């Protein structure tokens, strides 16, 4: 199993659609999880952290399933500006709470 | 607040040459990360410093890559000698602290390296 594995994508959706991305991780002891957003030829930026109870920020909802070792990101009412690559990040992959691992990213294109 | 600074922004070299990248993290950030991002892939952590100590360098190709963070502030990443497969964007990030659940990394604009 890869350390951090994401839906390969790409996802092409119309404006207003709901889209969900999944990310699985290899170490059940990992403690911290994040979703980052990366626009084309730009640096990654934090979208949201993922907490055990799940969390929501406007149209974005992140959830954690420890039993199945995956996290998800749900985007409701997609906007053109949501077009980007979404990166799953897991901290503590190698039984070291400080190591950081990114997934390969899932590209989303929202079309008019 | 100033962000993470990196230089140069672009670099073109021939294989077997050496190259160095510089990073200045956000003031007060104890942790500094260097990532390599090859086109179409996610960032790969090369090395992570906390202050001037190395926390994780398990994915750093130590035969050709080296990094240092003297005085726990600025950092340099060096490749010597470069190979074609080193062509990538090298991203530097910093964060306020490690071991904290809500740790957030702030990235610099990156250095785009092309090896010919």
Coordinates of C-alpha atoms in Angstrom, one line a residue:
Chain A
X1 CA 0.0 0.0 0.0
X2 CA 1.3 3.5 -0.8
X3 CA 1.9 5.7 2.1
X4 CA -0.7 8.2 0.9
X5 CA -2.9 7.4 -2.1
X6 CA -5.5 9.6 -3.7
X7 CA -8.2 9.2 -6.4
X8 CA -6.3 9.6 -9.6
X9 CA -8.8 11.9 -11.3
X10 CA -9.1 14.1 -13.2
X11 CA -12.6 15.1 -12.2
X12 CA -14.5 17.3 -14.7
X13 CA -17.8 18.6 -13.3
X14 CA -20.3 21.3 -14.1
X15 CA -20.8 24.3 -12.0
X16 CA -23.1 23.6 -9.0
X17 CA -22.2 19.9 -8.9
X18 CA -21.1 18.1 -5.7
X19 CA -17.8 16.3 -5.9
X20 CA -16.0 14.1 -3.4
X21 CA -12.3 13.0 -3.2
X22 CA -10.9 10.2 -1.2
X23 CA -7.5 9.6 0.2
X24 CA -6.1 6.5 1.9
X25 CA -3.1 6.3 4.2
X26 CA -0.9 3.4 5.2
X27 CA -0.2 3.9 8.9
X28 CA -3.1 3.5 11.3
X29 CA -1.2 5.5 13.9
X30 CA -1.1 8.7 11.8
X31 CA -2.6 11.5 13.8
X32 CA -2.9 14.6 11.6
X33 CA -4.5 15.1 8.2
X34 CA -4.9 18.0 5.9
X35 CA -6.2 19.0 2.5
X36 CA -4.2 21.4 0.5
X37 CA -5.1 23.2 -2.7
X38 CA -2.6 23.8 -5.5
X39 CA -3.4 26.0 -8.5
X40 CA -1.5 25.5 -11.7
X41 CA 2.1 26.6 -11.4
X42 CA 1.5 27.9 -7.9
X43 CA 2.5 26.7 -4.4
X44 CA 0.2 24.5 -2.3
X45 CA -2.0 26.3 0.3
X46 CA -3.8 24.8 3.2
X47 CA -7.5 24.3 2.5
X48 CA -8.5 22.7 5.8
X49 CA -7.3 20.4 8.5
X50 CA -9.2 17.2 9.1
X51 CA -10.4 16.4 12.6
X52 CA -11.6 13.2 14.0
X53 CA -15.2 14.4 14.3
X54 CA -15.2 15.8 10.7
X55 CA -15.3 19.5 10.0
X56 CA -17.0 21.8 7.6
X57 CA -15.9 25.2 6.1
X58 CA -18.6 26.7 3.9
X59 CA -19.0 24.5 0.9
X60 CA -16.2 22.2 2.0
X61 CA -16.5 19.2 4.3
X62 CA -13.7 17.0 5.4
X63 CA -14.1 13.6 7.1
X64 CA -11.8 11.1 8.7
X65 CA -12.5 7.3 8.8
X66 CA -9.8 5.8 11.1
X67 CA -11.1 2.3 10.8
X68 CA -10.7 2.3 7.0
X69 CA -7.8 4.7 7.1
X70 CA -9.1 7.2 4.7
X71 CA -10.0 10.9 4.6
X72 CA -12.4 12.5 2.2
X73 CA -13.2 16.0 0.9
X74 CA -16.6 17.0 -0.3
X75 CA -17.2 20.1 -2.3
X76 CA -20.8 21.3 -2.7
X77 CA -22.1 23.7 -5.2
X78 CA -18.9 23.7 -7.2
X79 CA -17.6 27.1 -8.5
X80 CA -15.3 27.7 -11.5
X81 CA -12.8 29.0 -9.0
X82 CA -12.6 25.6 -7.3
X83 CA -10.7 24.3 -10.3
X84 CA -7.3 23.2 -8.9
X85 CA -5.4 20.1 -7.7
X86 CA -6.4 18.9 -4.3
X87 CA -3.6 17.4 -2.2
X88 CA -4.1 15.0 0.7
X89 CA -1.4 15.3 3.4
X90 CA -0.8 12.9 6.3
X91 CA 1.5 13.7 9.2
X92 CA 3.0 10.8 11.1
X93 CA 3.3 8.1 8.4
X94 CA 6.5 6.5 9.6
X95 CA 5.6 6.3 13.3
X96 CA 7.2 9.7 13.6
X97 CA 4.6 12.3 14.4
X98 CA 6.6 14.9 12.6
X99 CA 7.1 13.4 9.1
X100 CA 4.9 14.8 6.4
X101 CA 3.7 12.9 3.3
X102 CA 1.7 14.3 0.4
X103 CA -0.5 12.3 -2.0
X104 CA -0.1 12.7 -5.8
X105 CA -3.1 15.0 -5.9
X106 CA -6.5 15.0 -7.6
X107 CA -7.2 17.5 -10.4
X108 CA -10.6 19.1 -10.5
X109 CA -11.9 21.1 -13.4
X110 CA -15.3 22.9 -12.9
X111 CA -16.9 23.8 -16.2
X112 CA -19.6 26.4 -17.0
Chain B
X1 CA 3.5 39.4 7.4
X2 CA 6.2 38.4 4.9
X3 CA 5.8 34.9 3.4
X4 CA 8.4 32.3 2.7
X5 CA 11.1 33.6 0.3
X6 CA 12.9 31.5 -2.2
X7 CA 15.6 32.2 -4.7
X8 CA 16.3 31.8 -7.5
X9 CA 12.8 31.4 -9.1
X10 CA 14.2 29.7 -12.1
X11 CA 17.4 27.9 -12.9
X12 CA 18.6 26.1 -16.0
X13 CA 21.8 24.0 -15.8
X14 CA 23.4 21.1 -17.6
X15 CA 23.7 17.7 -16.2
X16 CA 26.6 17.1 -13.9
X17 CA 26.7 20.8 -12.8
X18 CA 26.0 21.9 -9.3
X19 CA 23.1 24.1 -8.1
X20 CA 22.0 25.7 -4.8
X21 CA 18.7 27.0 -3.7
X22 CA 18.0 29.4 -0.8
X23 CA 15.0 29.7 1.5
X24 CA 14.1 32.2 4.1
X25 CA 11.2 31.0 6.2
X26 CA 8.5 33.1 7.9
X27 CA 10.0 34.8 10.9
X28 CA 9.6 32.8 14.1
X29 CA 8.8 29.5 12.3
X30 CA 10.9 26.7 13.9
X31 CA 10.3 24.1 11.2
X32 CA 11.5 24.2 7.7
X33 CA 10.8 21.7 4.9
X34 CA 12.3 21.2 1.4
X35 CA 10.1 19.4 -1.1
X36 CA 10.7 18.2 -4.7
X37 CA 7.7 18.4 -6.9
X38 CA 8.0 16.7 -10.3
X39 CA 5.4 17.7 -12.9
X40 CA 2.1 15.8 -12.4
X41 CA 3.1 14.5 -8.9
X42 CA 2.6 15.6 -5.4
X43 CA 5.4 17.3 -3.4
X44 CA 7.9 14.8 -2.0
X45 CA 9.5 15.7 1.3
X46 CA 13.3 15.8 1.0
X47 CA 14.3 17.1 4.4
X48 CA 12.7 18.6 7.4
X49 CA 14.5 20.8 10.0
X50 CA 13.3 21.8 13.4
X51 CA 15.5 24.8 14.3
X52 CA 18.8 23.7 12.9
X53 CA 18.4 20.0 13.6
X54 CA 17.2 17.4 11.1
X55 CA 13.9 15.8 11.9
X56 CA 13.4 13.7 8.7
X57 CA 15.7 13.2 5.7
X58 CA 14.7 9.6 4.9
X59 CA 13.8 10.6 1.3
X60 CA 16.8 12.8 0.6
X61 CA 19.2 11.2 -2.0
X62 CA 22.2 11.8 0.1
X63 CA 24.7 10.9 -2.6
X64 CA 23.9 14.1 -4.5
X65 CA 21.6 16.2 -2.3
X66 CA 22.6 18.1 0.8
X67 CA 20.9 20.7 2.9
X68 CA 21.7 22.9 5.9
X69 CA 20.0 25.3 8.1
X70 CA 22.7 27.3 9.9
X71 CA 21.5 29.3 12.9
X72 CA 18.0 27.8 12.6
X73 CA 16.8 30.4 10.1
X74 CA 17.7 30.4 6.4
X75 CA 18.4 27.2 4.6
X76 CA 20.1 26.1 1.5
X77 CA 19.6 22.9 -0.6
X78 CA 22.3 21.8 -2.9
X79 CA 22.5 19.3 -5.7
X80 CA 25.9 18.1 -6.8
X81 CA 26.1 16.7 -9.5
X82 CA 22.6 17.3 -11.1
X83 CA 20.9 14.6 -13.2
X84 CA 18.2 15.0 -15.8
X85 CA 15.6 13.5 -13.4
X86 CA 16.3 16.3 -10.9
X87 CA 14.2 18.6 -13.1
X88 CA 11.4 19.7 -10.9
X89 CA 10.1 22.5 -8.7
X90 CA 11.8 22.7 -5.3
X91 CA 9.5 24.0 -2.7
X92 CA 10.4 25.4 0.7
X93 CA 7.8 25.5 3.5
X94 CA 7.8 26.6 7.1
X95 CA 5.6 26.1 10.0
X96 CA 5.3 27.5 13.5
X97 CA 5.9 24.3 15.4
X98 CA 5.8 20.5 15.1
X99 CA 3.9 17.9 17.1
X100 CA 0.9 20.1 17.2
X101 CA -2.3 18.9 15.7
X102 CA -3.2 22.0 13.8
X103 CA 0.2 22.5 12.3
X104 CA 0.1 24.5 9.0
X105 CA 2.8 24.7 6.4
X106 CA 3.3 27.9 4.4
X107 CA 5.0 27.4 1.1
X108 CA 7.3 29.6 -0.8
X109 CA 6.8 30.2 -4.6
X110 CA 9.4 27.5 -5.4
X111 CA 12.4 27.2 -7.7
X112 CA 11.8 25.7 -11.0
X113 CA 14.9 23.7 -12.0
X114 CA 15.6 22.4 -15.5
X115 CA 18.5 20.1 -16.1
X116 CA 19.5 19.8 -19.7

